[in-house]
Short mmCIF file of C-alpha atoms in Angstrom, two decimals:
data_model
loop_
_atom_site.label_atom_id
_atom_site.label_comp_id
_atom_site.label_asym_id
_atom_site.label_seq_id
_atom_site.Cartn_x
_atom_site.Cartn_y
_atom_site.Cartn_z
CA UNK A 1 29.34 78.77 -68.34
CA UNK A 2 30.23 77.80 -64.80
CA UNK A 3 27.70 78.16 -62.03
CA UNK A 4 24.17 76.91 -61.44
CA UNK A 5 21.33 78.82 -63.04
CA UNK A 6 17.77 78.32 -61.89
CA UNK A 7 15.06 80.22 -60.06
CA UNK A 8 16.33 79.15 -56.62
CA UNK A 9 19.01 81.87 -56.57
CA UNK A 10 17.04 84.70 -58.19
CA UNK A 11 16.09 86.39 -54.89
CA UNK A 12 19.69 86.15 -53.69
CA UNK A 13 20.91 87.99 -56.78
CA UNK A 14 18.12 90.56 -56.44
CA UNK A 15 19.28 91.18 -52.87
CA UNK A 16 22.84 91.72 -54.09
CA UNK A 17 21.79 94.08 -56.88
CA UNK A 18 19.69 96.11 -54.45
CA UNK A 19 22.65 96.52 -52.10
CA UNK A 20 25.08 97.45 -54.86
CA UNK A 21 22.67 100.11 -56.10
CA UNK A 22 22.23 101.28 -52.51
CA UNK A 23 25.99 101.70 -52.19
CA UNK A 24 26.03 104.05 -55.17
CA UNK A 25 23.28 106.10 -53.54
CA UNK A 26 24.98 106.21 -50.13
CA UNK A 27 28.18 107.55 -51.71
CA UNK A 28 26.21 110.52 -53.03
CA UNK A 29 24.41 111.13 -49.74
CA UNK A 30 21.05 109.65 -50.75
CA UNK A 31 20.65 107.79 -47.49
CA UNK A 32 16.89 107.32 -47.67
CA UNK A 33 17.32 105.35 -50.89
CA UNK A 34 20.30 103.47 -49.46
CA UNK A 35 18.42 102.40 -46.33
CA UNK A 36 15.43 101.40 -48.46
CA UNK A 37 17.75 99.24 -50.59
CA UNK A 38 19.18 97.62 -47.44
CA UNK A 39 15.67 96.82 -46.19
CA UNK A 40 14.77 95.43 -49.63
CA UNK A 41 17.87 93.23 -49.58
CA UNK A 42 16.81 91.94 -46.19
CA UNK A 43 13.32 91.19 -47.49
CA UNK A 44 14.73 89.19 -50.40
CA UNK A 45 17.06 87.30 -48.06
CA UNK A 46 14.18 86.39 -45.73
CA UNK A 47 12.48 84.40 -48.47
CA UNK A 48 15.29 83.16 -50.72
CA UNK A 49 15.64 79.99 -48.66
CA UNK A 50 11.93 79.24 -48.94
CA UNK A 51 12.11 79.71 -52.69
CA UNK A 52 15.16 77.43 -52.93
CA UNK A 53 13.50 74.69 -50.89
CA UNK A 54 10.45 74.79 -53.13
CA UNK A 55 12.53 72.98 -55.76
CA UNK A 56 12.23 69.41 -54.53
CA UNK A 57 14.66 67.86 -57.00
CA UNK A 58 17.71 69.95 -56.11
CA UNK A 59 20.98 68.04 -56.36
CA UNK A 60 23.59 68.14 -53.59
CA UNK A 61 25.69 70.45 -55.78
CA UNK A 62 22.76 72.81 -56.24
CA UNK A 63 22.17 72.91 -52.49
CA UNK A 64 25.85 73.52 -51.75
CA UNK A 65 26.03 76.22 -54.42
CA UNK A 66 22.97 77.92 -52.96
CA UNK A 67 24.53 78.00 -49.48
CA UNK A 68 27.79 79.45 -50.77
CA UNK A 69 26.26 82.04 -53.08
CA UNK A 70 23.89 83.16 -50.31
CA UNK A 71 26.75 83.71 -47.87
CA UNK A 72 28.93 85.49 -50.43
CA UNK A 73 26.10 87.87 -51.26
CA UNK A 74 25.36 88.36 -47.55
CA UNK A 75 28.94 89.58 -47.01
CA UNK A 76 28.22 92.44 -49.41
CA UNK A 77 24.59 93.10 -48.48
CA UNK A 78 24.72 92.90 -44.70
CA UNK A 79 28.42 93.15 -43.97
CA UNK A 80 30.05 95.76 -46.18
CA UNK A 81 26.96 97.77 -47.16
CA UNK A 82 25.78 98.65 -43.60
CA UNK A 83 29.37 99.41 -42.56
CA UNK A 84 29.71 101.75 -45.53
CA UNK A 85 26.46 103.53 -44.65
CA UNK A 86 27.57 104.00 -41.04
CA UNK A 87 30.94 105.38 -42.14
CA UNK A 88 29.36 107.90 -44.47
CA UNK A 89 26.89 108.89 -41.76
CA UNK A 90 29.69 109.85 -39.40
CA UNK A 91 31.17 106.73 -37.79
CA UNK A 92 34.72 108.04 -38.13
CA UNK A 93 37.94 108.36 -36.19
CA UNK A 94 39.92 105.58 -34.46
CA UNK A 95 36.96 104.25 -32.46
CA UNK A 96 34.61 104.38 -35.43
CA UNK A 97 37.03 102.59 -37.74
CA UNK A 98 37.72 99.94 -35.11
CA UNK A 99 33.99 99.34 -34.73
CA UNK A 100 33.54 99.06 -38.51
CA UNK A 101 36.42 96.56 -38.68
CA UNK A 102 35.00 94.69 -35.68
CA UNK A 103 31.59 94.47 -37.32
CA UNK A 104 32.93 93.33 -40.71
CA UNK A 105 35.28 90.71 -39.25
CA UNK A 106 32.54 89.25 -37.06
CA UNK A 107 30.14 89.19 -39.98
CA UNK A 108 32.44 86.98 -42.08
CA UNK A 109 33.23 84.77 -39.06
CA UNK A 110 29.52 84.33 -38.50
CA UNK A 111 28.87 83.41 -42.15
CA UNK A 112 31.82 81.00 -42.37
CA UNK A 113 30.72 79.27 -39.17
CA UNK A 114 27.15 79.02 -40.46
CA UNK A 115 28.38 77.42 -43.69
CA UNK A 116 30.40 74.83 -41.78
CA UNK A 117 27.50 73.99 -39.45
CA UNK A 118 24.98 73.92 -42.32
CA UNK A 119 27.18 71.52 -44.29
CA UNK A 120 27.25 69.21 -41.25
CA UNK A 121 23.52 69.72 -40.70
CA UNK A 122 24.41 70.66 -37.13
CA UNK A 123 21.83 73.45 -36.83
CA UNK A 124 18.83 71.17 -36.45
CA UNK A 125 17.34 69.96 -33.17
CA UNK A 126 16.46 66.34 -32.55
CA UNK A 127 12.83 67.21 -33.26
CA UNK A 128 13.79 68.61 -36.67
CA UNK A 129 13.50 72.33 -35.84
CA UNK A 130 16.15 74.55 -37.39
CA UNK A 131 17.92 77.20 -35.36
CA UNK A 132 20.69 79.78 -35.61
CA UNK A 133 23.82 79.99 -33.51
CA UNK A 134 24.50 83.66 -32.99
CA UNK A 135 22.53 86.50 -34.50
CA UNK A 136 21.83 86.12 -38.25
CA UNK A 137 23.75 88.64 -40.34
CA UNK A 138 20.49 89.71 -42.01
CA UNK A 139 19.51 91.32 -38.70
CA UNK A 140 21.33 94.51 -39.68
CA UNK A 141 18.70 95.04 -42.38
CA UNK A 142 16.23 95.38 -39.50
CA UNK A 143 18.40 97.24 -36.99
CA UNK A 144 19.85 99.95 -39.24
CA UNK A 145 16.50 101.22 -40.65
CA UNK A 146 15.19 101.45 -37.07
CA UNK A 147 18.31 103.33 -35.93
CA UNK A 148 18.19 105.62 -38.94
CA UNK A 149 14.54 106.40 -38.22
CA UNK A 150 15.30 107.79 -34.76
CA UNK A 151 17.61 110.52 -36.07
CA UNK A 152 14.49 112.62 -36.67
CA UNK A 153 13.86 112.65 -32.92
CA UNK A 154 17.39 113.11 -31.51
CA UNK A 155 20.39 115.44 -32.09
CA UNK A 156 22.99 114.37 -34.64
CA UNK A 157 25.62 113.45 -32.04
CA UNK A 158 23.15 111.11 -30.30
CA UNK A 159 22.29 109.58 -33.66
CA UNK A 160 25.99 108.90 -34.34
CA UNK A 161 26.36 107.31 -30.91
CA UNK A 162 23.44 105.04 -31.78
CA UNK A 163 25.22 104.03 -35.00
CA UNK A 164 28.38 103.19 -33.04
CA UNK A 165 26.37 101.12 -30.57
CA UNK A 166 24.50 99.32 -33.36
CA UNK A 167 27.76 98.24 -35.00
CA UNK A 168 29.20 97.04 -31.71
CA UNK A 169 26.14 95.23 -30.33
CA UNK A 170 25.06 93.58 -33.58
CA UNK A 171 28.66 92.69 -34.47
CA UNK A 172 29.16 91.13 -31.04
CA UNK A 173 25.93 89.12 -31.25
CA UNK A 174 27.12 87.66 -34.57
CA UNK A 175 29.69 85.59 -32.68
CA UNK A 176 28.11 85.10 -29.24
CA UNK A 177 27.21 81.42 -28.83
CA UNK A 178 23.47 81.32 -28.24
CA UNK A 179 20.65 79.48 -29.94
CA UNK A 180 17.97 81.39 -31.81
CA UNK A 181 15.02 79.56 -33.30
CA UNK A 182 14.46 80.25 -36.97
CA UNK A 183 11.44 82.58 -37.31
CA UNK A 184 8.20 81.21 -38.65
CA UNK A 185 5.92 82.86 -41.17
CA UNK A 186 4.07 84.93 -38.54
CA UNK A 187 7.33 86.26 -37.10
CA UNK A 188 8.65 87.05 -40.57
CA UNK A 189 5.43 88.91 -41.40
CA UNK A 190 5.76 90.93 -38.18
CA UNK A 191 9.37 91.82 -38.96
CA UNK A 192 8.40 92.92 -42.47
CA UNK A 193 5.69 95.17 -41.01
CA UNK A 194 8.09 96.70 -38.45
CA UNK A 195 10.80 97.43 -41.00
CA UNK A 196 8.21 98.65 -43.50
CA UNK A 197 6.84 101.10 -40.93
CA UNK A 198 10.36 102.28 -40.11
CA UNK A 199 11.14 102.84 -43.80
CA UNK A 200 7.91 104.79 -44.32
CA UNK A 201 8.62 107.01 -41.29
CA UNK A 202 12.17 107.49 -42.55
CA UNK A 203 11.02 108.46 -46.04
CA UNK A 204 8.49 110.98 -44.72
CA UNK A 205 10.28 112.60 -41.80
CA UNK A 206 14.05 112.17 -41.79
CA UNK A 207 16.12 114.97 -43.22
CA UNK A 208 19.65 113.79 -42.51
CA UNK A 209 22.15 115.28 -44.91
CA UNK A 210 25.85 114.77 -45.41
CA UNK A 211 28.33 117.36 -46.60
CA UNK A 212 29.78 116.05 -49.83
CA UNK A 213 32.64 118.59 -49.72
CA UNK A 214 34.75 116.20 -47.63
CA UNK A 215 38.11 116.53 -49.34
CA UNK A 216 37.11 113.62 -51.56
CA UNK A 217 36.90 115.41 -54.93
CA UNK A 218 36.51 112.12 -56.78
CA UNK A 219 33.20 111.55 -54.97
CA UNK A 220 31.87 114.82 -56.30
CA UNK A 221 32.92 114.14 -59.87
CA UNK A 222 35.67 116.77 -59.86
#
């Protein structure tokens, strides 16, 4: 069998499986579950690199495979999946579709650029600190749960505007050339707490529903 099979890629595959399951839930209007799956994918992605680096005897091929498989899964988890959720939540029409395309294109540009820079080891300062160029694609796993949470407090049209803005701003920051220091353990813990709180609030309070009678009979099993 082709491929590399060891524990270093387990969290990456768990992240992918969570997002694929979340897609099936979003299609049927179960957005609380879908957003939870997105947040879970983000959690797995936060720590998959640490797990991979714990294997000290990784070969160059194993390292390269890990980088590629991580980026390919990220395209699905944090590129296509959030765009799909936003579309089903009401990001429609010419402007909405342009924003979805804008977000998806910038997400793959950002990942391809990261792969090139990572292969050249160009994302390390002279002191050995690692950094990002542009906003990491995983950021949407933080932004979208926070945006989804606020729909309990605002009218639906304001919520949809927030979704449009999230796609545009996050998508733009994917390709803006700025340095962002890789978060340490304390920062990661804080982000987990913030997203966890947002998910709990979402699960308890939000009541957003989508009309499944949208002239898509195949979605309704008809």
